[in-house]
mmCIF file of C-alpha atoms and ligand atoms in Angstrom:
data_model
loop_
_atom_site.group_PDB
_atom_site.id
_atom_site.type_symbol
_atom_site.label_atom_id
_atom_site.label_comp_id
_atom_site.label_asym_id
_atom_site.label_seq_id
_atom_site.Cartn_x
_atom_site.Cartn_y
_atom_site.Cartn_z
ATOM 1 C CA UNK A 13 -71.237 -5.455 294.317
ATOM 2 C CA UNK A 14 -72.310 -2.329 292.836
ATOM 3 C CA UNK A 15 -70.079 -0.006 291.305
ATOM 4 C CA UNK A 16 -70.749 3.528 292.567
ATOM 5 C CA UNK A 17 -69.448 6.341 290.443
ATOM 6 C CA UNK A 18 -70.135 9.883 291.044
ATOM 7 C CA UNK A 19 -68.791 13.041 288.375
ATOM 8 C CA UNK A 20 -68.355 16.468 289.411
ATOM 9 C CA UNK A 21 -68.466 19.006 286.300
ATOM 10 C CA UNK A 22 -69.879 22.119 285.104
ATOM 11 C CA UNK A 23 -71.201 20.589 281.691
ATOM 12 C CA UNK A 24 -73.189 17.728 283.005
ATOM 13 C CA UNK A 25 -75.113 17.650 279.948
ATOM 14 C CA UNK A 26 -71.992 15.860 277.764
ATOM 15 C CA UNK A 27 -73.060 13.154 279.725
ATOM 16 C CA UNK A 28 -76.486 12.505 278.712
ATOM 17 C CA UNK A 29 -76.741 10.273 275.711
ATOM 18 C CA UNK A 30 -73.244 8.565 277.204
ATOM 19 C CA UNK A 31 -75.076 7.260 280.289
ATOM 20 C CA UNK A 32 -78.262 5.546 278.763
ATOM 21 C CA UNK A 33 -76.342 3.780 276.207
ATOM 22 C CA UNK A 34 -74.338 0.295 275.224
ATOM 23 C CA UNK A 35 -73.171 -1.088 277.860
ATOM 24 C CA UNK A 36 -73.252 1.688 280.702
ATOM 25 C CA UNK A 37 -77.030 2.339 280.046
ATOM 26 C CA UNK A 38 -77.395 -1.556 280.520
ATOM 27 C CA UNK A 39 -74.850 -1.948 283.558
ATOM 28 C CA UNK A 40 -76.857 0.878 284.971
ATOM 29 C CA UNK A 41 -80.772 -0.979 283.976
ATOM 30 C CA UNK A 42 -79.297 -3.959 285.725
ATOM 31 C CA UNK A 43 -78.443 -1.910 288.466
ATOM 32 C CA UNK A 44 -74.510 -3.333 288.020
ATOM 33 C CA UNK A 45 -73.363 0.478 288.236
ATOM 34 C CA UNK A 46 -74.849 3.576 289.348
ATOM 35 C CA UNK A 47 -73.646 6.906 287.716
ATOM 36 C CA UNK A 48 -74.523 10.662 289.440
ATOM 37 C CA UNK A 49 -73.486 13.406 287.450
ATOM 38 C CA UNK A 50 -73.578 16.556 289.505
ATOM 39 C CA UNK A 51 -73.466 20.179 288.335
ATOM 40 C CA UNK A 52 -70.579 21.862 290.227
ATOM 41 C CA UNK A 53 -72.231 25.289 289.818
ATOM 42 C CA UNK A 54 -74.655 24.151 292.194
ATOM 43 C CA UNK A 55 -72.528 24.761 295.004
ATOM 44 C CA UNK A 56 -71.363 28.021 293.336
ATOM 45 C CA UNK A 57 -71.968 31.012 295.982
ATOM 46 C CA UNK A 58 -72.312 34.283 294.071
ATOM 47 C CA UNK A 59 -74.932 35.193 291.306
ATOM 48 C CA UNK A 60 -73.011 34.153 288.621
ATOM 49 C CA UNK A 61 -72.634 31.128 289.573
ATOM 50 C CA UNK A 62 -68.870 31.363 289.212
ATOM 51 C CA UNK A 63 -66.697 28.268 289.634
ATOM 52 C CA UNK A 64 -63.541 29.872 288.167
ATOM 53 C CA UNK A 65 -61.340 33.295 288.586
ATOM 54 C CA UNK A 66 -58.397 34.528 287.481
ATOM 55 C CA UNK A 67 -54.472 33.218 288.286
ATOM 56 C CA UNK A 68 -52.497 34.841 290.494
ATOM 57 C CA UNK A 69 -49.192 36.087 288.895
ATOM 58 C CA UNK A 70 -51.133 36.516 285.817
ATOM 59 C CA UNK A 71 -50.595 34.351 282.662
ATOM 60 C CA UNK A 72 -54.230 33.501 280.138
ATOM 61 C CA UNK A 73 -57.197 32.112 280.668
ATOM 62 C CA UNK A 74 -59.342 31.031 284.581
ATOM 63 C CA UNK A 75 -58.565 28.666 287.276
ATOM 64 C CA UNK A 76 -61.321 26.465 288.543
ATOM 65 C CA UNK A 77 -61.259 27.667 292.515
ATOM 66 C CA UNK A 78 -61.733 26.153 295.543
ATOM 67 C CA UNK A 79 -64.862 27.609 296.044
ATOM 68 C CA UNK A 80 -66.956 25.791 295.655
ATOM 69 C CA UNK A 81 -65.106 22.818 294.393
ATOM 70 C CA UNK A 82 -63.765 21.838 298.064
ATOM 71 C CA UNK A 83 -67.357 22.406 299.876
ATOM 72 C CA UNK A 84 -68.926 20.152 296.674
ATOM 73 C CA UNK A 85 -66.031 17.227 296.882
ATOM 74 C CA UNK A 86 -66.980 17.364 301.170
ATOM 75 C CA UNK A 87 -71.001 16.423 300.364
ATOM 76 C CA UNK A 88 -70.400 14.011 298.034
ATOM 77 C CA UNK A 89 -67.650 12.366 299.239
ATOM 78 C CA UNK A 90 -67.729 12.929 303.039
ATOM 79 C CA UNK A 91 -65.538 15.111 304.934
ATOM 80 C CA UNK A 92 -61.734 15.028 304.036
ATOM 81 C CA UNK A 93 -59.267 12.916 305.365
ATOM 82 C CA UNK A 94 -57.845 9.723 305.387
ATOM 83 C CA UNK A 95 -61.138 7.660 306.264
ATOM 84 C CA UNK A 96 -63.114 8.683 303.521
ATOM 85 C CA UNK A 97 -65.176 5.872 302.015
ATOM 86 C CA UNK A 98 -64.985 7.694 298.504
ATOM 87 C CA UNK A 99 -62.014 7.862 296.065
ATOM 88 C CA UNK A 100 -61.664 10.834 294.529
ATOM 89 C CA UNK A 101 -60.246 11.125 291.322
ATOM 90 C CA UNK A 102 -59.170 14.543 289.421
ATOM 91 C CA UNK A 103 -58.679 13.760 285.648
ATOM 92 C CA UNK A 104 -55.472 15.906 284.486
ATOM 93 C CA UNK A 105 -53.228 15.607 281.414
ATOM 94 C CA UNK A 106 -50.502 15.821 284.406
ATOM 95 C CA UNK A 107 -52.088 12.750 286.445
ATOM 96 C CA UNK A 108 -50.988 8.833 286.198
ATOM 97 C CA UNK A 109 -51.048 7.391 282.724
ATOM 98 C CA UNK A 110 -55.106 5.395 282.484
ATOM 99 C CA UNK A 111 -53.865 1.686 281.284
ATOM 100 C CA UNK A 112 -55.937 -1.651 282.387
ATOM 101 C CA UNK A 113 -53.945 -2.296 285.461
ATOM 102 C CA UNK A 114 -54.817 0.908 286.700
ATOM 103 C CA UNK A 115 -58.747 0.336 285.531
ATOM 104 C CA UNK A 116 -58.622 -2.619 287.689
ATOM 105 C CA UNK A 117 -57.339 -0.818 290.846
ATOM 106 C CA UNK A 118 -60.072 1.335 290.498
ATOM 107 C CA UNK A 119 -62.657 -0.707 290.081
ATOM 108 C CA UNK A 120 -61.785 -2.457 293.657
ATOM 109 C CA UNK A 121 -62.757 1.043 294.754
ATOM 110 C CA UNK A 122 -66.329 0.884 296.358
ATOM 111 C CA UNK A 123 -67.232 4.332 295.349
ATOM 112 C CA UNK A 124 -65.431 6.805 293.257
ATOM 113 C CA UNK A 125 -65.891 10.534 292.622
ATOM 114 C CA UNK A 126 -64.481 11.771 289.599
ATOM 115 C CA UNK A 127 -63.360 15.611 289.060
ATOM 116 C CA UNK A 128 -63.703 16.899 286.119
ATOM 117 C CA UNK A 129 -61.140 20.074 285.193
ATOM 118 C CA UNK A 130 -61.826 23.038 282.879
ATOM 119 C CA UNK A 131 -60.207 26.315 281.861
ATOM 120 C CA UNK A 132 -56.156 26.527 282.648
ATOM 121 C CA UNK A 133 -57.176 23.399 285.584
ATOM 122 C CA UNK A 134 -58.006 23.147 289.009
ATOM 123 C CA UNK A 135 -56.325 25.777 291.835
ATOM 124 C CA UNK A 136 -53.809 23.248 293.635
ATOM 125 C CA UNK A 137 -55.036 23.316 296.850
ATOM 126 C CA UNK A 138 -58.011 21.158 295.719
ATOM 127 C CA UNK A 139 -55.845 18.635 294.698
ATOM 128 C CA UNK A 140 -53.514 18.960 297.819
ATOM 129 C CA UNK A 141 -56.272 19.113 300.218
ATOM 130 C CA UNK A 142 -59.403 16.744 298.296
ATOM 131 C CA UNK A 143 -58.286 15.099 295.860
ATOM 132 C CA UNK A 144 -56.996 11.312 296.514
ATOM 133 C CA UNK A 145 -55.397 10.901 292.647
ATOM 134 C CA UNK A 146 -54.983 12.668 289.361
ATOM 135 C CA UNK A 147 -55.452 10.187 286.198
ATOM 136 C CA UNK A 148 -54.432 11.596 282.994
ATOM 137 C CA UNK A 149 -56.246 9.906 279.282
ATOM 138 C CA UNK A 150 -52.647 10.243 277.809
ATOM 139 C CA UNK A 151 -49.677 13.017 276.717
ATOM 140 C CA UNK A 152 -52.171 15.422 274.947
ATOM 141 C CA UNK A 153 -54.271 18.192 276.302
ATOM 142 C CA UNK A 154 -58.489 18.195 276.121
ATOM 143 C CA UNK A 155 -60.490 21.264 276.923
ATOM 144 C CA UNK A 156 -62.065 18.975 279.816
ATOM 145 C CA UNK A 157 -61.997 16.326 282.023
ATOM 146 C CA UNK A 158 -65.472 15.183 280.952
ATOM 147 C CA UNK A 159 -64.099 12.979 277.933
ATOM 148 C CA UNK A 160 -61.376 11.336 279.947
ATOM 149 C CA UNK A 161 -64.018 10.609 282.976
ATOM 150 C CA UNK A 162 -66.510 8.888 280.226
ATOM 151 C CA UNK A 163 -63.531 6.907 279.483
ATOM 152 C CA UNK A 164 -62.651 5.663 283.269
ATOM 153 C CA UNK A 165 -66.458 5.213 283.507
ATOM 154 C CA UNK A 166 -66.916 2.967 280.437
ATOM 155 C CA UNK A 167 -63.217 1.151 281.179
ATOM 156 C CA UNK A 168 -64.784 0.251 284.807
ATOM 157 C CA UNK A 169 -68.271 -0.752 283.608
ATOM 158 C CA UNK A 170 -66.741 -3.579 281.305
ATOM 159 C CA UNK A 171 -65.237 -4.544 284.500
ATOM 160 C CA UNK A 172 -68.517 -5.427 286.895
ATOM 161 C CA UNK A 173 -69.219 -8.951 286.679
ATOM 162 C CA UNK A 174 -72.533 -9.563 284.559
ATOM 163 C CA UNK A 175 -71.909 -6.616 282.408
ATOM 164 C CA UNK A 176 -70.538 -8.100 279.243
ATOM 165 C CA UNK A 177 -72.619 -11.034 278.019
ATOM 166 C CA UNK A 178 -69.874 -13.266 278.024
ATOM 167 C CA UNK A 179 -67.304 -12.312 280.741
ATOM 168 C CA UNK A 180 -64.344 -14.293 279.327
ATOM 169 C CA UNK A 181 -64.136 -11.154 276.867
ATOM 170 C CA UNK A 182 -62.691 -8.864 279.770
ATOM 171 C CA UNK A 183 -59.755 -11.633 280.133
ATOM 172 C CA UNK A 184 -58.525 -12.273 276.356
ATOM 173 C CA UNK A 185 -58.697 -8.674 275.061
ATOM 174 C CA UNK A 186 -55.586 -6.152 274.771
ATOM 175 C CA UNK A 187 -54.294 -5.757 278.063
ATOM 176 C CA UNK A 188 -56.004 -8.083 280.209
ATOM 177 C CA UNK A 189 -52.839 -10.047 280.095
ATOM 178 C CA UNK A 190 -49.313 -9.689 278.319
ATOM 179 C CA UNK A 191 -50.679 -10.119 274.489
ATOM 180 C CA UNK A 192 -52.402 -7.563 272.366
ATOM 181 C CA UNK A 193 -55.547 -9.579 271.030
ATOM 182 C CA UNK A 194 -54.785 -10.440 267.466
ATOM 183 C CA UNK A 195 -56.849 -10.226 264.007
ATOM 184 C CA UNK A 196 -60.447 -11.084 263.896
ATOM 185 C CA UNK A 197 -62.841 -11.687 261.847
ATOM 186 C CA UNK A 198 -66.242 -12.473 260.574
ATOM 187 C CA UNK A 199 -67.883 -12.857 257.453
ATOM 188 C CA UNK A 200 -67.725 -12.943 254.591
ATOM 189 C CA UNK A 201 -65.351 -15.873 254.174
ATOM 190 C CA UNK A 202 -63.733 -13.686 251.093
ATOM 191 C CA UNK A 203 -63.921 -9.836 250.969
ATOM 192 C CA UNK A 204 -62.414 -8.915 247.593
ATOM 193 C CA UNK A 205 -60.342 -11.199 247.431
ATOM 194 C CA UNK A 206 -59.236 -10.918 251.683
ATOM 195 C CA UNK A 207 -59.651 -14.915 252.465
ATOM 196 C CA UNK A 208 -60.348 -15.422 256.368
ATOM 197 C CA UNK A 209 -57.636 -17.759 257.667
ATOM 198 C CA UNK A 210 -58.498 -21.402 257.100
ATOM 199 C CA UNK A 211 -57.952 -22.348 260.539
ATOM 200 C CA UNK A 212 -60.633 -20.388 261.788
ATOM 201 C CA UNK A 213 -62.945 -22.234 259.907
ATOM 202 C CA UNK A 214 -61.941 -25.628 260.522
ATOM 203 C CA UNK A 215 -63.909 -26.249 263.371
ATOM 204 C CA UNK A 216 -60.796 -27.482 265.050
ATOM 205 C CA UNK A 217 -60.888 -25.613 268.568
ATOM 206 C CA UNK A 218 -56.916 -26.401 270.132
ATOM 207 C CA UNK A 219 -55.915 -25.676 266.625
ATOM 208 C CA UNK A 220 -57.167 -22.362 266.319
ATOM 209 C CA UNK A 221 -56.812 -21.721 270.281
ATOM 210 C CA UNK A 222 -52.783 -22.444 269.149
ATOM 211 C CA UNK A 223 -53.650 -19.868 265.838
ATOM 212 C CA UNK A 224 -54.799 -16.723 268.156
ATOM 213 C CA UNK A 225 -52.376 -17.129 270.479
ATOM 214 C CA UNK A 226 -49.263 -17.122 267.984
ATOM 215 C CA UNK A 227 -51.089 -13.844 266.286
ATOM 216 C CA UNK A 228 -51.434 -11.988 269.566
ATOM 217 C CA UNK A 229 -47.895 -12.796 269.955
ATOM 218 C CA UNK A 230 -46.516 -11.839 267.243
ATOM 219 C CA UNK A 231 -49.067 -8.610 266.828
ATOM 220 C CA UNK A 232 -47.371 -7.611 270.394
ATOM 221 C CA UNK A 233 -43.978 -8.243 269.394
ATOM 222 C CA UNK A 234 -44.459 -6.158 266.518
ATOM 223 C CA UNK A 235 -46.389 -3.380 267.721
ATOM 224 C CA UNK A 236 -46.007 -3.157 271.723
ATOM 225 C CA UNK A 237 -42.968 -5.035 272.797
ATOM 226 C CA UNK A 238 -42.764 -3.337 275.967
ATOM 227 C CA UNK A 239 -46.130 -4.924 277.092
ATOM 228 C CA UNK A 240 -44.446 -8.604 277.248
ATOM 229 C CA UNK A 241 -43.437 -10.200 280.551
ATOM 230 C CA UNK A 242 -45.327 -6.815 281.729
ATOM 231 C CA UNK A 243 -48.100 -8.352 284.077
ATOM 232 C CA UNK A 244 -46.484 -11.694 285.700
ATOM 233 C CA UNK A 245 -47.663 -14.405 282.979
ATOM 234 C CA UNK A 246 -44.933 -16.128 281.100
ATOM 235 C CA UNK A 247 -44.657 -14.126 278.235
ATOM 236 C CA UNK A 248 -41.493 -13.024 277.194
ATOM 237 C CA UNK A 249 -39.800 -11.439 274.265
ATOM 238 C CA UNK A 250 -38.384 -14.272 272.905
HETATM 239 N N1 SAM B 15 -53.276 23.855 282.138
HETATM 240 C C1 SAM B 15 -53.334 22.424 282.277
HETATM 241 C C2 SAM B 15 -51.960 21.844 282.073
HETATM 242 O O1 SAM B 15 -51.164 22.414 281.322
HETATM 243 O O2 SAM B 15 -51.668 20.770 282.633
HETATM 244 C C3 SAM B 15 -54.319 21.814 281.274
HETATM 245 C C4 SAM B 15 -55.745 22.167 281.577
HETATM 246 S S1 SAM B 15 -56.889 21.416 280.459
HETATM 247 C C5 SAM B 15 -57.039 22.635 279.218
HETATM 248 C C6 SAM B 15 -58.418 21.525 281.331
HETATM 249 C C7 SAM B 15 -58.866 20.238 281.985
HETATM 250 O O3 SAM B 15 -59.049 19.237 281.012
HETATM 251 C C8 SAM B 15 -57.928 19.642 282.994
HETATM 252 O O4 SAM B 15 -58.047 20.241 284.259
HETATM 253 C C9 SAM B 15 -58.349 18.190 283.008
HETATM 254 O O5 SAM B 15 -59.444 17.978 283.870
HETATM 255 C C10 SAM B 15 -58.818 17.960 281.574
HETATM 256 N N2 SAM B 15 -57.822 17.259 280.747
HETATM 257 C C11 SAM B 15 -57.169 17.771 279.679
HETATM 258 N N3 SAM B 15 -56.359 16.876 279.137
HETATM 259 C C12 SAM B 15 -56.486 15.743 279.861
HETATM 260 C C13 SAM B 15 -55.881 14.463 279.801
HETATM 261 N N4 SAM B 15 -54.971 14.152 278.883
HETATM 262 N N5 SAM B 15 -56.251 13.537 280.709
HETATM 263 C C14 SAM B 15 -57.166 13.835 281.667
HETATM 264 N N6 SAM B 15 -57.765 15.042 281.774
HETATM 265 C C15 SAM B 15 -57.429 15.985 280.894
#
């Protein structure tokens, strides 16, 4: 199945370069993923080709308005209302936390349009009336949506079956279960004096199987406790 992924922004350009490269310029070669980036100021009805105005009961800076972010959400994601075939997501610091459970909801999603905010944010009637989620990067605040959609976009392209060369990756990496993934490495064998562990050398495959998974244990434990017991396996914080 191809993933279908649409972006609504005013700076389509921050997405050039991102598109055609590593593994989202190959998903999209492959034709694994298709990415449209569309310019909301072309549905932008004055001269200006305003997509933003001023907020009632005052306060600094522009709100992005409904015109014409409503009429461009309707032609690219059908008309509103419950039976539209597109999800469409508004990136927002004030939106559900992004984590890899939430990745993988998403990328059941046959098609997805993602809104991209600027200014002060988007005039809440879009989001009451078009908008099917917000998703927020984390507790900070980015001049744009544009970074945090490149981020969904990437997050869902590892996802696609056939995109990463070996798709075993996806499963044993932070997050896809309970376990942070623990220390790696490659050579050289000793790096001033920094010895790899033995066991990864000894050709021994249960033995260092038994090695990463004690690591990624103990690397949770230590650093993200909360994530144990988190996603059903039979990890526990023991
Ligand atoms: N006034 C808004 C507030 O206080 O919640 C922040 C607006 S922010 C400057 C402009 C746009 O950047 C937002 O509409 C959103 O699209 C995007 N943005 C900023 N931080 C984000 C985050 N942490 N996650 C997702 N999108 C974010």
């Amino acid at each position: 199945m191809t993933l279908e992924i649409q972006v609504l922004t005013v700076f389509p350009q921050l997405f050039e370069t991102f598109l055609d490269t590593a593994f989202v310029g190959q998903a999209r070669a492959k034709g694994l993923a298709t990415v449209e980036v569309h310019d909301l100021r072309g549905w932008a009805q004055d001269r200006h080709r305003s997509v933003d105005d001023t907020p009632y009961g005052g306060g600094p800076g522009m709100v992005m308005t409904p015109e014409p972010l409503i009429p461009a959400i309707e032609a690219l994601a059908g008309p509103l209302g419950p039976d539209r075939a597109c999800r469409v997501v508004a990136l927002s610091p004030q939106g559900r936390r992004l984590d890899q459970a939430g990745l993988e909801r998403l990328g059941a999603e046959r098609s997805l349009l993602l809104v991209c905010g600027r200014y002060e944010g988007i005039d809440q009637r879009v989001l009451d009336l078009a908008v099917d989620e917000e998703i927020s990067l984390g507790d900070y605040v980015l001049s744009g949506g544009e970074i945090p959609a490149m981020a969904v976009i990437e997050g869902l392209v590892r996802l696609v079956p056939g995109v990463l060369g070996n798709p075993e990756s996806a499963q044993i990496e932070s997050f896809g279960g309970d376990l942070l993934e623990g220390p790696q490495y490659t050579r050289p064998p000793d790096y001033r004096g920094r010895r790899v562990p033995e066991v990864l050398r000894s050709g021994d495959h249960e033995a260092i199987a038994r090695w990463r998974r004690a690591e990624a244990l103990q690397r949770t434990r230590e650093r993200r406790p909360d994530l144990l017991g988190r996603r059903g396996s039979d990890e526990t914080e023991s």
